Amino acid sequence: MNSWNSQKSADLYGISSWGAGYFGVSPQGTLLVHPHRQTPEKNEGKVASYDISSLVQSLKQRGLELPILLRFDEILADRIRYLQSAFESAILEAGYSGDYRPVYPLKVNQQRHIVESVLAAGEACQLGVQVGSKAELLAVLALHSQPNGLLICSGFKDTEYLELAMLSSKIGKRPIIVIEQPGQLEQAIAVAERLELPIELGVRMRPSVRSLYRDPFIYDRSKFGLGPDEMYALTARLRELGKEKCLKLLHVHLGTQITSIAPIKKFLREASRMYVELAQICPEISFLDVGGGLAVDYDGSNTNFESSMNYSVEEYARDVVYSIEQTCAEVNVKRPTILTESGRALAAHHAVLVMEVVDVSETESVKEKLPDPPSDHSFLTSIQALYSDLDTKDALEVMHDVVAIKEEMLEKFNQGDLDLVERAYVEQSLRNLIAKFKKIAKNIPYVPEEMQTLINSVRDLYFCNFSVFQSLPDSWAVDQLFPVVPVQKLDQRPTRKAILADLSCDSDGCIDRFIDLEDVNPYLMLHKYDSSQPYYVAVCLIGAYQEILGDLHNLFGDTHAIHVNTGMDGEPEFTHLVEGDRIKEVLSYVQFNPADLQERLRRSIEAGLRKNLLTPEDSVRIQKRYKEALDSYTYLVIDRQESPATPS
């Protein structure tokens, strides 16, 4: 039998499929990040790869505890260049006379250091920014310093929003107010006239083409956008007011994570046709913003599965450019500047969550025979005999017996016919039976689905120091799949089928669906846990939406976040540290004042002292520990000298 190696682990976890060139495995079995997707000889003066295990060790030496979110700014820059290059190639190939500019939708990730990195990396290609609220607008007004920087103003707007957006033209911005509901036009024009400022308008079309996962009728009444009748009414009103030259942009948006190219092609034809119609009415329209939807291949299968995509970035760019070129050529309309708001495709790859396994609940292993039952109860002795007689021929029949035994066991226990010791024996025996099924199944040419389901139901439970709700909200909210990979030991064969459980007191706080090239996997292969050694697991491609959507379930706060870049000496450098929430901070988020809590505790201690329930030394110790805890990380601080208890 061939020995295990790093390449086999890379194949097992599909790293070359979903990694898009940004991830790999070292010969020493550690997970690597390639920030430039290039070979070392093409990266003179740049780090060719970061070893995540080494980065974690360096951060722990600096006093930081896991979980830690690693942000690779160079990947953000590379994603912008990659998207720009794909469109430049498509424009050249099609002979398209217009331009292309990427736009970053701030909602994808509003963290300041990320926004700054995106804006800096996007200067060369005149990257624009899209905002959808006053708060997002205020952030961008202070950060976006690009001369004549394109500012797409979407969402619901009040007078304050409109005034701020329009006044930004005085400080070098180019705001375009996107009309998304019929009533917004009059309000926007009134504010512009009062401020005595010129106004540039956009209009959002509600597409009739649906994505694969939306009901067409519901999508026709989506939250934002104007239908054909409303679009016509808007252009008529603009002409009536003599403002038709103010319309500069058509905005369309099919949805997020559009996994199939087919609806995108239909959508682009509709959008292009609407653009040429508007161009004949509003002669100065010059931008066609095709919105978001460019997917990320989270599972690497290159299919139209909901966590994948059946097209490439290059194919997407060609379809966008060719569709607009063809439609404009039909009526000889000047080609617009193409805008895309591909926030997920820009941001997803740059962030990796690293967490530590703190304990494991393992499944049973196969035994030669079951131990003797604790009593001579016939129910128990029959199970012992069933285990001994189990072989390949009757495996399916015995599997049906297992289901019946479990139901009968509960009934007997509830009726008092089995005591706790006897029930415990039955439970353990059933797990042993399923473990034996797993071994037998390897020698069966065809394993029935119901048997496979039973086998897959028995998995190790790896408890990890993180919160699904805080760090991976889409995992539980919409069943989003993210690649999960061990950080080390990738040169060794993983032997345990596992699911991951977080620290929260919630049954939804787990990851029990994993990527696979052919199907969703009900388990993740991991290495046997050794409590004396740290074992790290990384969740990749989480740079889009996860941070901003995370919540405080069980008051687990933001994790530490570290920005990793290439230093002047060519070595990895931690350029920004965003410390995770302290307990006192998350308590204040839910209106608990830390000082007030300490005072209330002091009063309780004083009452205890008066009743001789504790000593003055106890009083000092409790208050000191309480104050220290308020200032500590909301996650576990792992002490390898003490074995953590498994949650019940």
Tab-separated table of C-alpha atoms in Angstrom, residues 218-646:
chain	number	residue	atom	x	y	z
A	218	ILE	CA	-41.907	36.375	-7.052
A	219	TYR	CA	-38.795	37.673	-8.794
A	220	ASP	CA	-40.894	39.943	-11.021
A	221	ARG	CA	-41.979	41.702	-7.811
A	222	SER	CA	-38.546	41.884	-6.245
A	223	LYS	CA	-37.663	44.484	-3.640
A	224	PHE	CA	-35.730	46.875	-5.876
A	225	GLY	CA	-35.985	48.031	-9.452
A	226	LEU	CA	-38.498	49.393	-11.929
A	227	GLY	CA	-40.550	47.292	-14.312
A	228	PRO	CA	-40.934	48.180	-18.013
A	229	ASP	CA	-44.001	50.360	-17.439
A	230	GLU	CA	-42.281	52.205	-14.598
A	231	MET	CA	-39.116	52.649	-16.676
A	232	TYR	CA	-41.157	54.210	-19.470
A	233	ALA	CA	-42.943	56.505	-17.018
A	234	LEU	CA	-39.594	57.610	-15.574
A	235	THR	CA	-38.164	58.544	-18.986
A	236	ALA	CA	-41.353	60.403	-19.855
A	237	ARG	CA	-41.117	62.383	-16.625
A	238	LEU	CA	-37.456	63.197	-17.288
A	239	ARG	CA	-38.344	64.558	-20.731
A	240	GLU	CA	-41.217	66.528	-19.249
A	241	LEU	CA	-38.798	68.143	-16.784
A	242	GLY	CA	-36.110	68.638	-19.416
A	243	LYS	CA	-33.822	66.352	-17.403
A	244	GLU	CA	-33.343	63.475	-19.843
A	245	LYS	CA	-29.632	64.292	-20.122
A	246	CYS	CA	-29.257	63.653	-16.378
A	247	LEU	CA	-29.723	59.899	-16.820
A	248	LYS	CA	-26.225	58.429	-16.982
A	249	LEU	CA	-26.534	54.819	-15.850
A	250	LEU	CA	-28.670	51.719	-16.135
A	251	HIS	CA	-28.289	49.367	-13.183
A	252	VAL	CA	-29.415	45.738	-13.299
A	253	HIS	CA	-28.887	42.915	-10.825
A	254	LEU	CA	-29.816	39.251	-11.239
A	255	GLY	CA	-28.890	38.071	-7.744
A	256	THR	CA	-25.980	36.726	-5.752
A	257	GLN	CA	-23.952	33.550	-6.381
A	258	ILE	CA	-25.511	32.818	-9.782
A	259	THR	CA	-24.191	29.323	-10.357
A	260	SER	CA	-25.196	28.796	-13.995
A	261	ILE	CA	-24.182	30.868	-17.001
A	262	ALA	CA	-27.500	30.210	-18.789
A	263	PRO	CA	-29.689	32.689	-16.836
A	264	ILE	CA	-26.843	35.212	-16.934
A	265	LYS	CA	-26.853	35.150	-20.749
A	266	LYS	CA	-30.621	35.687	-20.897
A	267	PHE	CA	-30.383	38.413	-18.294
A	268	LEU	CA	-27.627	40.209	-20.227
A	269	ARG	CA	-29.712	40.263	-23.392
A	270	GLU	CA	-32.629	41.862	-21.542
A	271	ALA	CA	-30.336	44.385	-19.842
A	272	SER	CA	-28.624	45.292	-23.126
A	273	ARG	CA	-31.942	45.787	-24.885
A	274	MET	CA	-33.162	48.061	-22.107
A	275	TYR	CA	-29.938	50.054	-22.341
A	276	VAL	CA	-30.278	50.744	-26.080
A	277	GLU	CA	-33.921	51.750	-25.578
A	278	LEU	CA	-32.900	54.225	-22.879
A	279	ALA	CA	-30.007	55.509	-25.007
A	280	GLN	CA	-32.433	56.587	-27.711
A	281	ILE	CA	-34.424	58.624	-25.189
A	282	CYS	CA	-31.670	59.819	-22.834
A	283	PRO	CA	-28.697	60.609	-25.105
A	284	GLU	CA	-26.057	61.020	-22.396
A	285	ILE	CA	-26.472	57.645	-20.721
A	286	SER	CA	-23.012	56.079	-20.703
A	287	PHE	CA	-22.799	53.375	-17.995
A	288	LEU	CA	-24.298	49.895	-17.929
A	289	ASP	CA	-23.904	48.381	-14.458
A	290	VAL	CA	-24.650	44.651	-14.675
A	291	GLY	CA	-24.530	44.311	-10.876
A	292	GLY	CA	-23.326	41.270	-9.004
A	293	GLY	CA	-23.945	37.565	-9.327
A	294	LEU	CA	-20.494	36.384	-10.429
A	295	ALA	CA	-20.180	33.246	-8.336
A	296	VAL	CA	-17.406	31.636	-6.313
A	297	ASP	CA	-16.668	27.932	-6.770
A	298	TYR	CA	-16.674	27.011	-3.086
A	299	ASP	CA	-16.669	23.250	-3.668
A	300	GLY	CA	-14.493	23.138	-6.784
A	301	SER	CA	-16.935	20.992	-8.759
A	302	ASN	CA	-17.375	23.501	-11.620
A	303	THR	CA	-21.107	22.734	-11.745
A	304	ASN	CA	-24.330	24.681	-11.272
A	305	PHE	CA	-24.628	23.331	-7.723
A	306	GLU	CA	-25.518	26.111	-5.276
A	307	SER	CA	-21.982	26.245	-3.835
A	308	SER	CA	-20.250	26.169	-7.200
A	309	MET	CA	-20.341	27.731	-10.690
A	310	ASN	CA	-20.370	26.126	-14.132
A	311	TYR	CA	-18.448	28.919	-15.832
A	312	SER	CA	-15.166	30.789	-15.444
A	313	VAL	CA	-14.484	34.465	-14.798
A	314	GLU	CA	-13.162	34.704	-18.356
A	315	GLU	CA	-16.358	33.196	-19.795
A	316	TYR	CA	-18.449	35.572	-17.695
A	317	ALA	CA	-16.483	38.587	-18.958
A	318	ARG	CA	-16.796	37.457	-22.589
A	319	ASP	CA	-20.548	36.954	-22.273
A	320	VAL	CA	-21.035	40.384	-20.699
A	321	VAL	CA	-18.967	42.175	-23.339
A	322	TYR	CA	-20.280	40.252	-26.356
A	323	SER	CA	-23.921	40.618	-25.323
A	324	ILE	CA	-23.638	44.383	-24.932
A	325	GLU	CA	-21.556	44.728	-28.118
A	326	GLN	CA	-24.013	42.725	-30.197
A	327	THR	CA	-27.093	44.553	-28.927
A	328	CYS	CA	-25.577	48.025	-29.316
A	329	ALA	CA	-24.349	47.177	-32.821
A	330	GLU	CA	-27.882	46.251	-33.900
A	331	VAL	CA	-29.065	49.862	-33.501
A	332	ASN	CA	-25.687	51.638	-33.716
A	333	VAL	CA	-25.683	52.894	-30.117
A	334	LYS	CA	-22.453	54.143	-28.568
A	335	ARG	CA	-20.972	51.409	-26.363
A	336	PRO	CA	-21.308	52.113	-22.649
A	337	THR	CA	-18.679	51.797	-19.946
A	338	ILE	CA	-19.391	48.418	-18.385
A	339	LEU	CA	-19.559	48.226	-14.600
A	340	THR	CA	-19.733	45.079	-12.472
A	341	GLU	CA	-20.407	44.783	-8.741
A	342	SER	CA	-18.755	41.382	-8.268
A	343	GLY	CA	-18.110	41.763	-4.553
A	344	ARG	CA	-18.219	38.081	-3.636
A	345	ALA	CA	-15.763	37.157	-6.390
A	346	LEU	CA	-13.416	39.948	-5.274
A	347	ALA	CA	-13.493	39.340	-1.519
A	348	ALA	CA	-14.214	35.672	-0.772
A	349	HIS	CA	-10.747	34.198	-1.298
A	350	HIS	CA	-8.765	36.601	0.873
A	351	ALA	CA	-9.929	35.482	4.349
A	352	VAL	CA	-9.235	32.266	6.284
A	353	LEU	CA	-10.525	31.404	9.759
A	354	VAL	CA	-8.144	29.274	11.838
A	355	MET	CA	-9.560	27.533	14.900
A	356	GLU	CA	-8.321	24.938	17.345
A	357	VAL	CA	-9.856	21.597	18.227
A	358	VAL	CA	-10.389	21.465	21.998
A	359	ASP	CA	-11.928	18.016	22.458
A	360	VAL	CA	-13.325	15.043	20.558
A	361	SER	CA	-16.175	12.626	21.112
A	362	GLU	CA	-15.139	9.533	19.157
A	363	THR	CA	-17.342	6.815	17.734
A	364	GLU	CA	-16.900	3.180	18.699
A	365	SER	CA	-14.298	0.957	17.073
A	366	VAL	CA	-14.929	-2.586	15.864
A	367	LYS	CA	-14.549	-5.248	18.575
A	368	GLU	CA	-14.152	-8.998	18.191
A	369	LYS	CA	-17.139	-9.457	20.454
A	370	LEU	CA	-19.246	-7.347	22.741
A	371	PRO	CA	-18.553	-7.362	26.480
A	372	ASP	CA	-20.900	-9.425	28.601
A	373	PRO	CA	-24.170	-7.635	29.371
A	374	PRO	CA	-24.688	-6.252	32.900
A	375	SER	CA	-27.705	-8.531	33.431
A	376	ASP	CA	-29.290	-11.645	31.983
A	377	HIS	CA	-32.112	-9.641	30.420
A	378	SER	CA	-33.063	-11.443	27.195
A	379	PHE	CA	-33.100	-8.166	25.280
A	380	LEU	CA	-29.410	-7.622	26.068
A	381	THR	CA	-28.272	-11.164	25.330
A	382	SER	CA	-30.044	-11.099	21.961
A	383	ILE	CA	-28.089	-7.974	20.972
A	384	GLN	CA	-24.826	-9.647	21.962
A	385	ALA	CA	-25.681	-12.626	19.749
A	386	LEU	CA	-26.710	-10.340	16.890
A	387	TYR	CA	-23.300	-8.666	16.945
A	388	SER	CA	-21.423	-11.979	16.962
A	389	ASP	CA	-23.406	-13.372	14.030
A	390	LEU	CA	-23.270	-10.261	11.831
A	391	ASP	CA	-21.603	-10.864	8.458
A	392	THR	CA	-21.801	-9.628	4.881
A	393	LYS	CA	-24.730	-11.830	3.895
A	394	ASP	CA	-27.216	-10.570	6.454
A	395	ALA	CA	-25.912	-7.023	6.955
A	396	LEU	CA	-28.982	-5.319	5.473
A	397	GLU	CA	-31.377	-7.443	7.524
A	398	VAL	CA	-29.456	-6.729	10.730
A	399	MET	CA	-29.474	-3.031	9.884
A	400	HIS	CA	-33.273	-3.109	9.920
A	401	ASP	CA	-33.069	-4.876	13.282
A	402	VAL	CA	-30.881	-2.057	14.635
A	403	VAL	CA	-33.568	0.521	13.876
A	404	ALA	CA	-36.199	-1.634	15.579
A	405	ILE	CA	-33.930	-2.310	18.582
A	406	LYS	CA	-33.397	1.394	19.171
A	407	GLU	CA	-37.133	2.052	19.214
A	408	GLU	CA	-37.793	-0.969	21.446
A	409	MET	CA	-35.014	0.073	23.830
A	410	LEU	CA	-36.608	3.466	24.404
A	411	GLU	CA	-40.013	1.903	24.964
A	412	LYS	CA	-38.636	-0.601	27.490
A	413	PHE	CA	-36.723	2.138	29.333
A	414	ASN	CA	-39.790	4.362	29.543
A	415	GLN	CA	-41.827	1.442	30.913
A	416	GLY	CA	-39.179	0.628	33.524
A	417	ASP	CA	-38.224	-2.665	31.897
A	418	LEU	CA	-34.618	-1.458	31.401
A	419	ASP	CA	-32.565	0.430	33.968
A	420	LEU	CA	-29.900	3.016	33.143
A	421	VAL	CA	-27.015	0.524	33.187
A	422	GLU	CA	-28.850	-1.787	30.807
A	423	ARG	CA	-29.838	1.039	28.487
A	424	ALA	CA	-26.232	2.280	28.390
A	425	TYR	CA	-25.127	-1.210	27.339
A	426	VAL	CA	-27.680	-1.256	24.509
A	427	GLU	CA	-26.663	2.210	23.297
A	428	GLN	CA	-22.985	1.281	23.202
A	429	SER	CA	-23.769	-2.051	21.536
A	430	LEU	CA	-25.714	-0.298	18.787
A	431	ARG	CA	-22.763	1.989	18.097
A	432	ASN	CA	-20.519	-1.077	17.943
A	433	LEU	CA	-22.922	-2.671	15.475
A	434	ILE	CA	-22.813	0.345	13.194
A	435	ALA	CA	-19.012	0.405	13.410
A	436	LYS	CA	-19.037	-3.216	12.292
A	437	PHE	CA	-21.416	-2.284	9.460
A	438	LYS	CA	-18.856	0.262	8.261
A	439	LYS	CA	-16.151	-2.388	8.136
A	440	ILE	CA	-18.386	-4.909	6.361
A	441	ALA	CA	-19.582	-2.284	3.842
A	442	LYS	CA	-16.058	-2.054	2.416
A	443	ASN	CA	-16.478	-5.595	1.069
A	444	ILE	CA	-19.972	-5.113	-0.365
A	445	PRO	CA	-20.107	-4.234	-4.107
A	446	TYR	CA	-23.214	-2.110	-3.626
A	447	VAL	CA	-24.142	-0.469	-0.325
A	448	PRO	CA	-27.867	0.367	-0.150
A	449	GLU	CA	-28.643	4.020	0.484
A	450	GLU	CA	-30.370	3.341	3.801
A	451	MET	CA	-27.327	1.431	5.059
A	452	GLN	CA	-24.997	4.197	3.894
A	453	THR	CA	-27.150	6.761	5.685
A	454	LEU	CA	-26.918	4.770	8.914
A	455	ILE	CA	-23.153	4.385	8.532
A	456	ASN	CA	-22.708	8.106	7.864
A	457	SER	CA	-24.739	8.991	10.946
A	458	VAL	CA	-21.925	7.766	13.190
A	459	ARG	CA	-19.180	10.359	13.061
A	460	ASP	CA	-16.654	11.759	15.492
A	461	LEU	CA	-17.586	15.090	17.002
A	462	TYR	CA	-14.658	17.518	16.972
A	463	PHE	CA	-15.312	20.429	19.336
A	464	CYS	CA	-13.654	23.602	18.059
A	465	ASN	CA	-12.937	26.948	19.665
A	466	PHE	CA	-15.184	29.153	17.518
A	467	SER	CA	-18.805	30.178	16.938
A	468	VAL	CA	-20.597	29.219	13.741
A	469	PHE	CA	-23.035	32.062	14.336
A	470	GLN	CA	-20.296	34.681	14.645
A	471	SER	CA	-17.778	33.518	12.028
A	472	LEU	CA	-19.771	31.439	9.507
A	473	PRO	CA	-23.376	32.676	9.669
A	474	ASP	CA	-24.163	31.559	6.117
A	475	SER	CA	-23.202	27.997	7.055
A	476	TRP	CA	-26.226	27.642	9.330
A	477	ALA	CA	-28.531	30.286	7.842
A	478	VAL	CA	-28.483	29.221	4.171
A	479	ASP	CA	-26.457	25.967	4.260
A	480	GLN	CA	-23.523	27.610	2.491
A	481	LEU	CA	-20.601	25.226	2.044
A	482	PHE	CA	-17.076	26.434	2.776
A	483	PRO	CA	-13.841	24.481	2.250
A	484	VAL	CA	-12.523	23.131	5.566
A	485	VAL	CA	-8.962	21.786	5.790
A	486	PRO	CA	-6.558	20.764	8.570
A	487	VAL	CA	-3.706	23.240	8.881
A	488	GLN	CA	-1.068	20.592	9.621
A	489	LYS	CA	-0.473	16.814	9.348
A	490	LEU	CA	-1.413	16.912	5.672
A	491	ASP	CA	1.473	14.542	4.943
A	492	GLN	CA	-0.329	11.933	7.077
A	493	ARG	CA	-3.444	9.940	6.241
A	494	PRO	CA	-6.562	11.258	8.036
A	495	THR	CA	-8.510	8.347	9.507
A	496	ARG	CA	-11.450	9.882	11.381
A	497	LYS	CA	-14.799	10.818	9.856
A	498	ALA	CA	-15.801	13.952	11.715
A	499	ILE	CA	-18.188	16.845	12.009
A	500	LEU	CA	-17.273	20.125	13.699
A	501	ALA	CA	-19.107	21.560	16.713
A	502	ASP	CA	-18.667	25.094	18.003
A	503	LEU	CA	-18.745	26.443	21.578
A	504	SER	CA	-22.331	27.658	21.501
A	505	CYS	CA	-25.156	26.050	23.440
A	506	ASP	CA	-27.151	25.489	20.267
A	507	SER	CA	-27.651	22.336	18.242
A	508	ASP	CA	-27.287	24.391	15.048
A	509	GLY	CA	-23.777	25.351	16.123
A	510	CYS	CA	-22.009	22.768	14.013
A	511	ILE	CA	-20.707	22.097	10.523
A	512	ASP	CA	-21.996	18.755	9.279
A	513	ARG	CA	-21.987	19.324	5.503
A	514	PHE	CA	-18.710	19.481	3.620
A	515	ILE	CA	-17.609	20.062	0.059
A	516	ASP	CA	-17.128	17.197	-2.356
A	517	LEU	CA	-16.622	17.169	-6.114
A	518	GLU	CA	-19.634	14.907	-6.637
A	519	ASP	CA	-21.982	15.539	-3.716
A	520	VAL	CA	-22.277	17.114	-0.283
A	521	ASN	CA	-20.198	15.071	2.146
A	522	PRO	CA	-21.741	14.323	5.571
A	523	TYR	CA	-18.312	14.212	7.211
A	524	LEU	CA	-14.793	15.631	7.004
A	525	MET	CA	-11.754	13.384	7.160
A	526	LEU	CA	-9.521	14.498	10.042
A	527	HIS	CA	-6.569	13.095	11.942
A	528	LYS	CA	-6.930	11.319	15.263
A	529	TYR	CA	-6.936	13.905	18.016
A	530	ASP	CA	-4.103	14.030	20.533
A	531	SER	CA	-5.040	16.316	23.414
A	532	SER	CA	-1.385	16.960	24.229
A	533	GLN	CA	-0.804	18.641	20.847
A	534	PRO	CA	-2.675	21.533	19.225
A	535	TYR	CA	-4.665	20.605	16.135
A	536	TYR	CA	-5.783	23.463	13.894
A	537	VAL	CA	-8.506	23.546	11.268
A	538	ALA	CA	-8.928	26.269	8.627
A	539	VAL	CA	-12.148	27.426	6.988
A	540	CYS	CA	-11.345	29.098	3.677
A	541	LEU	CA	-13.061	31.495	1.244
A	542	ILE	CA	-14.965	33.374	3.950
A	543	GLY	CA	-14.063	36.953	2.964
A	544	ALA	CA	-17.523	37.876	1.645
A	545	TYR	CA	-20.451	38.698	3.958
A	546	GLN	CA	-19.460	36.462	6.900
A	547	GLU	CA	-17.847	39.061	9.166
A	548	ILE	CA	-20.595	41.619	8.837
A	549	LEU	CA	-23.449	39.100	9.168
A	550	GLY	CA	-22.018	37.356	12.257
A	551	ASP	CA	-24.018	37.663	15.467
A	552	LEU	CA	-23.419	37.431	19.210
A	553	HIS	CA	-25.106	34.109	19.954
A	554	ASN	CA	-24.032	33.114	23.494
A	555	LEU	CA	-22.098	36.421	23.468
A	556	PHE	CA	-19.206	35.059	21.439
A	557	GLY	CA	-17.797	38.194	19.818
A	558	ASP	CA	-15.634	39.091	16.871
A	559	THR	CA	-12.455	37.056	16.533
A	560	HIS	CA	-8.997	38.550	16.236
A	561	ALA	CA	-8.302	39.586	12.640
A	562	ILE	CA	-4.793	39.878	11.237
A	563	HIS	CA	-3.747	41.405	7.911
A	564	VAL	CA	-0.833	39.542	6.346
A	565	ASN	CA	1.336	41.156	3.673
A	566	THR	CA	4.846	40.940	2.282
A	567	GLY	CA	7.278	43.049	4.295
A	568	MET	CA	10.182	45.104	2.972
A	569	ASP	CA	12.491	42.166	3.676
A	570	GLY	CA	10.359	39.821	1.594
A	571	GLU	CA	9.051	38.009	4.672
A	572	PRO	CA	5.435	37.852	5.921
A	573	GLU	CA	4.452	40.921	7.903
A	574	PHE	CA	1.423	41.457	10.135
A	575	THR	CA	0.406	44.924	8.977
A	576	HIS	CA	-2.812	45.375	10.949
A	577	LEU	CA	-4.161	43.723	14.080
A	578	VAL	CA	-7.854	44.111	14.797
A	579	GLU	CA	-8.290	42.683	18.268
A	580	GLY	CA	-11.297	40.488	18.898
A	581	ASP	CA	-14.047	41.470	21.292
A	582	ARG	CA	-13.409	41.367	25.017
A	583	ILE	CA	-16.126	40.092	27.333
A	584	LYS	CA	-16.735	43.585	28.711
A	585	GLU	CA	-17.306	44.834	25.159
A	586	VAL	CA	-19.890	42.227	24.187
A	587	LEU	CA	-21.663	42.755	27.521
A	588	SER	CA	-21.904	46.454	26.745
A	589	TYR	CA	-23.451	45.608	23.349
A	590	VAL	CA	-26.416	44.140	25.240
A	591	GLN	CA	-26.599	47.054	27.698
A	592	PHE	CA	-24.604	45.573	30.581
A	593	ASN	CA	-22.296	48.192	32.071
A	594	PRO	CA	-19.067	46.467	33.232
A	595	ALA	CA	-18.529	48.964	36.064
A	596	ASP	CA	-22.083	48.452	37.267
A	597	LEU	CA	-21.632	44.678	37.133
A	598	GLN	CA	-18.493	44.913	39.257
A	599	GLU	CA	-20.296	47.068	41.789
A	600	ARG	CA	-23.226	44.643	41.998
A	601	LEU	CA	-20.800	41.760	42.474
A	602	ARG	CA	-19.032	43.697	45.245
A	603	ARG	CA	-22.339	44.149	47.056
A	604	SER	CA	-23.082	40.427	46.807
A	605	ILE	CA	-19.633	39.643	48.198
A	606	GLU	CA	-20.141	42.075	51.082
A	607	ALA	CA	-23.402	40.341	51.931
A	608	GLY	CA	-21.595	36.997	51.859
A	609	LEU	CA	-18.874	38.306	54.148
A	610	ARG	CA	-21.435	39.433	56.688
A	611	LYS	CA	-22.938	35.941	56.681
A	612	ASN	CA	-19.490	34.295	56.925
A	613	LEU	CA	-20.031	32.521	53.594
A	614	LEU	CA	-16.534	33.470	52.419
A	615	THR	CA	-13.317	34.930	53.780
A	616	PRO	CA	-11.778	38.316	52.944
A	617	GLU	CA	-9.162	36.421	50.930
A	618	ASP	CA	-11.961	34.777	48.936
A	619	SER	CA	-13.450	38.215	48.369
A	620	VAL	CA	-10.220	39.564	46.908
A	621	ARG	CA	-9.726	36.476	44.751
A	622	ILE	CA	-13.247	36.566	43.293
A	623	GLN	CA	-13.164	40.268	42.450
A	624	LYS	CA	-9.707	40.015	40.908
A	625	ARG	CA	-10.706	37.047	38.755
A	626	TYR	CA	-13.954	38.732	37.731
A	627	LYS	CA	-12.150	41.894	36.630
A	628	GLU	CA	-9.578	39.889	34.672
A	629	ALA	CA	-12.322	37.887	32.969
A	630	LEU	CA	-14.128	41.044	31.858
A	631	ASP	CA	-10.992	42.012	29.958
A	632	SER	CA	-10.451	38.590	28.382
A	633	TYR	CA	-11.261	37.113	24.955
A	634	THR	CA	-14.796	35.745	24.579
A	635	TYR	CA	-13.408	32.410	23.346
A	636	LEU	CA	-11.582	29.691	25.273
A	637	VAL	CA	-7.979	30.190	26.292
A	638	ILE	CA	-6.539	26.712	25.776
A	639	ASP	CA	-4.331	25.300	28.527
A	640	ARG	CA	-2.806	22.049	27.330
A	641	GLN	CA	-1.974	21.079	30.912
A	642	GLU	CA	-5.665	20.718	31.700
A	643	SER	CA	-8.034	18.541	29.737
A	644	PRO	CA	-11.195	20.454	28.787
A	645	ALA	CA	-14.468	18.813	29.639
A	646	THR	CA	-16.689	17.611	26.822
